[in-house]
Tab-separated table of N, CA and C in Angstrom:
chain	number	residue	atom	x	y	z
B	1	MET	N	-76.477	2.204	123.571
B	1	MET	CA	-76.587	0.935	122.880
B	1	MET	C	-78.072	0.679	122.613
B	2	VAL	N	-78.379	0.229	121.420
B	2	VAL	CA	-79.748	-0.105	121.053
B	2	VAL	C	-79.845	-1.611	120.819
B	3	VAL	N	-80.802	-2.235	121.489
B	3	VAL	CA	-81.056	-3.660	121.339
B	3	VAL	C	-82.364	-3.801	120.559
B	4	ASP	N	-82.290	-4.396	119.391
B	4	ASP	CA	-83.487	-4.584	118.571
B	4	ASP	C	-84.017	-5.999	118.786
B	5	ALA	N	-85.069	-6.097	119.597
B	5	ALA	CA	-85.652	-7.400	119.911
B	5	ALA	C	-87.017	-7.561	119.244
B	6	ARG	N	-87.276	-6.775	118.210
B	6	ARG	CA	-88.542	-6.911	117.489
B	6	ARG	C	-88.553	-8.239	116.745
B	7	GLY	N	-89.685	-8.934	116.818
B	7	GLY	CA	-89.819	-10.218	116.147
B	7	GLY	C	-89.221	-11.387	116.906
B	8	VAL	N	-88.725	-11.129	118.100
B	8	VAL	CA	-88.103	-12.177	118.912
B	8	VAL	C	-89.075	-12.556	120.033
B	9	SER	N	-89.283	-13.852	120.238
B	9	SER	CA	-90.233	-14.284	121.268
B	9	SER	C	-89.553	-14.430	122.623
B	10	CYS	N	-90.356	-14.291	123.679
B	10	CYS	CA	-89.855	-14.411	125.049
B	10	CYS	C	-89.395	-15.843	125.310
B	11	PRO	N	-88.373	-15.981	126.124
B	11	PRO	CA	-87.735	-14.988	126.992
B	11	PRO	C	-86.540	-14.280	126.355
B	12	GLN	N	-86.313	-14.471	125.087
B	12	GLN	CA	-85.122	-13.931	124.429
B	12	GLN	C	-84.945	-12.414	124.590
B	13	PRO	N	-85.983	-11.570	124.459
B	13	PRO	CA	-85.775	-10.132	124.646
B	13	PRO	C	-85.241	-9.770	126.036
B	14	VAL	N	-85.697	-10.493	127.065
B	14	VAL	CA	-85.204	-10.227	128.422
B	14	VAL	C	-83.733	-10.622	128.521
B	15	LEU	N	-83.360	-11.752	127.938
B	15	LEU	CA	-81.955	-12.178	127.964
B	15	LEU	C	-81.075	-11.211	127.183
B	16	MET	N	-81.562	-10.706	126.069
B	16	MET	CA	-80.809	-9.715	125.289
B	16	MET	C	-80.614	-8.438	126.105
B	17	THR	N	-81.651	-8.048	126.835
B	17	THR	CA	-81.573	-6.859	127.696
B	17	THR	C	-80.568	-7.082	128.817
B	18	LYS	N	-80.624	-8.247	129.438
B	18	LYS	CA	-79.695	-8.571	130.531
B	18	LYS	C	-78.249	-8.504	130.050
B	19	ASN	N	-77.963	-9.074	128.884
B	19	ASN	CA	-76.605	-9.054	128.336
B	19	ASN	C	-76.153	-7.634	128.020
B	20	ALA	N	-77.046	-6.819	127.478
B	20	ALA	CA	-76.692	-5.437	127.153
B	20	ALA	C	-76.421	-4.622	128.416
B	21	LEU	N	-77.226	-4.833	129.458
B	21	LEU	CA	-77.016	-4.102	130.715
B	21	LEU	C	-75.727	-4.507	131.409
B	22	ALA	N	-75.225	-5.694	131.119
B	22	ALA	CA	-73.943	-6.122	131.685
B	22	ALA	C	-72.788	-5.331	131.061
B	23	LYS	N	-73.013	-4.784	129.862
B	23	LYS	CA	-71.971	-4.042	129.143
B	23	LYS	C	-72.129	-2.532	129.231
B	24	GLU	N	-73.377	-2.069	129.280
B	24	GLU	CA	-73.680	-0.631	129.244
B	24	GLU	C	-74.646	-0.272	130.366
B	25	ALA	N	-74.533	0.953	130.886
B	25	ALA	CA	-75.448	1.413	131.936
B	25	ALA	C	-76.726	2.009	131.359
B	26	ASN	N	-76.660	2.476	130.118
B	26	ASN	CA	-77.817	3.095	129.478
B	26	ASN	C	-78.058	2.420	128.135
B	27	ILE	N	-79.244	1.842	127.981
B	27	ILE	CA	-79.566	1.163	126.733
B	27	ILE	C	-80.991	1.504	126.297
B	28	GLU	N	-81.281	1.230	125.045
B	28	GLU	CA	-82.632	1.314	124.515
B	28	GLU	C	-82.962	-0.044	123.921
B	29	VAL	N	-84.151	-0.532	124.225
B	29	VAL	CA	-84.590	-1.830	123.716
B	29	VAL	C	-85.839	-1.603	122.872
B	30	LEU	N	-85.832	-2.133	121.665
B	30	LEU	CA	-86.982	-2.044	120.771
B	30	LEU	C	-87.696	-3.387	120.764
B	31	VAL	N	-88.998	-3.377	121.049
B	31	VAL	CA	-89.804	-4.592	121.007
B	31	VAL	C	-91.110	-4.294	120.282
B	32	ASP	N	-91.768	-5.361	119.839
B	32	ASP	CA	-92.989	-5.173	119.054
B	32	ASP	C	-94.218	-5.810	119.684
B	33	ASN	N	-94.123	-6.136	120.987
B	33	ASN	CA	-95.313	-6.686	121.636
B	33	ASN	C	-95.353	-6.299	123.108
B	34	ASN	N	-96.566	-6.270	123.616
B	34	ASN	CA	-96.823	-5.828	124.979
B	34	ASN	C	-96.201	-6.756	126.019
B	35	THR	N	-96.200	-8.054	125.769
B	35	THR	CA	-95.642	-9.021	126.723
B	35	THR	C	-94.149	-8.775	126.926
B	36	ALA	N	-93.412	-8.622	125.844
B	36	ALA	CA	-91.970	-8.359	125.945
B	36	ALA	C	-91.709	-7.041	126.663
B	37	MET	N	-92.507	-6.013	126.345
B	37	MET	CA	-92.349	-4.718	127.000
B	37	MET	C	-92.539	-4.854	128.509
B	38	ASN	N	-93.599	-5.568	128.917
B	38	ASN	CA	-93.855	-5.751	130.351
B	38	ASN	C	-92.750	-6.557	131.027
B	39	ASN	N	-92.293	-7.625	130.394
B	39	ASN	CA	-91.242	-8.469	130.978
B	39	ASN	C	-89.932	-7.712	131.121
B	40	ILE	N	-89.562	-6.942	130.109
B	40	ILE	CA	-88.311	-6.181	130.162
B	40	ILE	C	-88.406	-5.079	131.212
B	41	THR	N	-89.537	-4.408	131.262
B	41	THR	CA	-89.735	-3.353	132.267
B	41	THR	C	-89.619	-3.933	133.670
B	42	ARG	N	-90.265	-5.067	133.900
B	42	ARG	CA	-90.211	-5.718	135.213
B	42	ARG	C	-88.778	-6.144	135.558
B	43	PHE	N	-88.065	-6.733	134.591
B	43	PHE	CA	-86.688	-7.162	134.829
B	43	PHE	C	-85.791	-5.971	135.170
B	44	ALA	N	-85.847	-4.915	134.345
B	44	ALA	CA	-84.969	-3.762	134.552
B	44	ALA	C	-85.247	-3.088	135.897
B	45	THR	N	-86.514	-2.987	136.260
B	45	THR	CA	-86.871	-2.393	137.547
B	45	THR	C	-86.325	-3.236	138.697
B	46	SER	N	-86.373	-4.546	138.550
B	46	SER	CA	-85.862	-5.434	139.600
B	46	SER	C	-84.351	-5.307	139.759
B	47	GLN	N	-83.680	-4.802	138.718
B	47	GLN	CA	-82.231	-4.599	138.765
B	47	GLN	C	-81.860	-3.199	139.264
B	48	GLY	N	-82.874	-2.423	139.666
B	48	GLY	CA	-82.627	-1.087	140.197
B	48	GLY	C	-82.485	-0.020	139.117
B	49	ALA	N	-82.900	-0.327	137.910
B	49	ALA	CA	-82.777	0.623	136.803
B	49	ALA	C	-84.015	1.506	136.699
B	50	THR	N	-83.826	2.651	136.073
B	50	THR	CA	-84.929	3.542	135.740
B	50	THR	C	-85.403	3.176	134.349
B	51	VAL	N	-86.718	3.083	134.172
B	51	VAL	CA	-87.278	2.629	132.899
B	51	VAL	C	-88.283	3.653	132.384
B	52	GLU	N	-88.161	3.974	131.095
B	52	GLU	CA	-89.137	4.841	130.433
B	52	GLU	C	-89.573	4.136	129.158
B	53	VAL	N	-90.876	4.000	128.962
B	53	VAL	CA	-91.417	3.310	127.789
B	53	VAL	C	-92.067	4.340	126.870
B	54	LYS	N	-91.695	4.284	125.597
B	54	LYS	CA	-92.287	5.165	124.593
B	54	LYS	C	-92.926	4.303	123.511
B	55	GLU	N	-94.206	4.570	123.232
B	55	GLU	CA	-94.881	3.859	122.145
B	55	GLU	C	-94.540	4.546	120.839
B	56	GLU	N	-94.145	3.750	119.850
B	56	GLU	CA	-93.809	4.262	118.532
B	56	GLU	C	-94.583	3.445	117.508
B	57	GLY	N	-95.795	3.875	117.214
B	57	GLY	CA	-96.648	3.096	116.327
B	57	GLY	C	-97.028	1.800	117.014
B	58	GLU	N	-96.681	0.687	116.388
B	58	GLU	CA	-96.974	-0.623	116.985
B	58	GLU	C	-95.800	-1.156	117.805
B	59	ASP	N	-94.695	-0.424	117.845
B	59	ASP	CA	-93.503	-0.844	118.572
B	59	ASP	C	-93.374	-0.069	119.882
B	60	TYR	N	-92.482	-0.564	120.748
B	60	TYR	CA	-92.158	0.111	121.994
B	60	TYR	C	-90.654	0.352	122.032
B	61	ARG	N	-90.272	1.539	122.492
B	61	ARG	CA	-88.862	1.868	122.766
B	61	ARG	C	-88.742	1.975	124.282
B	62	ILE	N	-87.941	1.099	124.857
B	62	ILE	CA	-87.753	1.059	126.301
B	62	ILE	C	-86.371	1.634	126.611
B	63	VAL	N	-86.356	2.756	127.308
B	63	VAL	CA	-85.105	3.420	127.666
B	63	VAL	C	-84.779	3.026	129.096
B	64	ILE	N	-83.614	2.391	129.269
B	64	ILE	CA	-83.220	1.860	130.571
B	64	ILE	C	-81.918	2.531	131.017
B	65	SER	N	-81.915	3.055	132.247
B	65	SER	CA	-80.723	3.702	132.809
B	65	SER	C	-80.455	3.119	134.180
B	66	LYS	N	-79.201	2.739	134.402
B	66	LYS	CA	-78.802	2.212	135.718
B	66	LYS	C	-78.075	3.279	136.486
């Protein structure tokens, strides 16, 4: 599942990630700012998930696996 949270301000990207993780164990989240990337990474780690961040130009692809 891919969650596109580009252009969305916090805390919405974290809430979108939380909802997606409730449905799927493996997701990818796309964000366009460092704050959202850090918040999502911190949230996913606190939930016991493995997180990998890939920079793609000015965007970030966050791969989350539970």
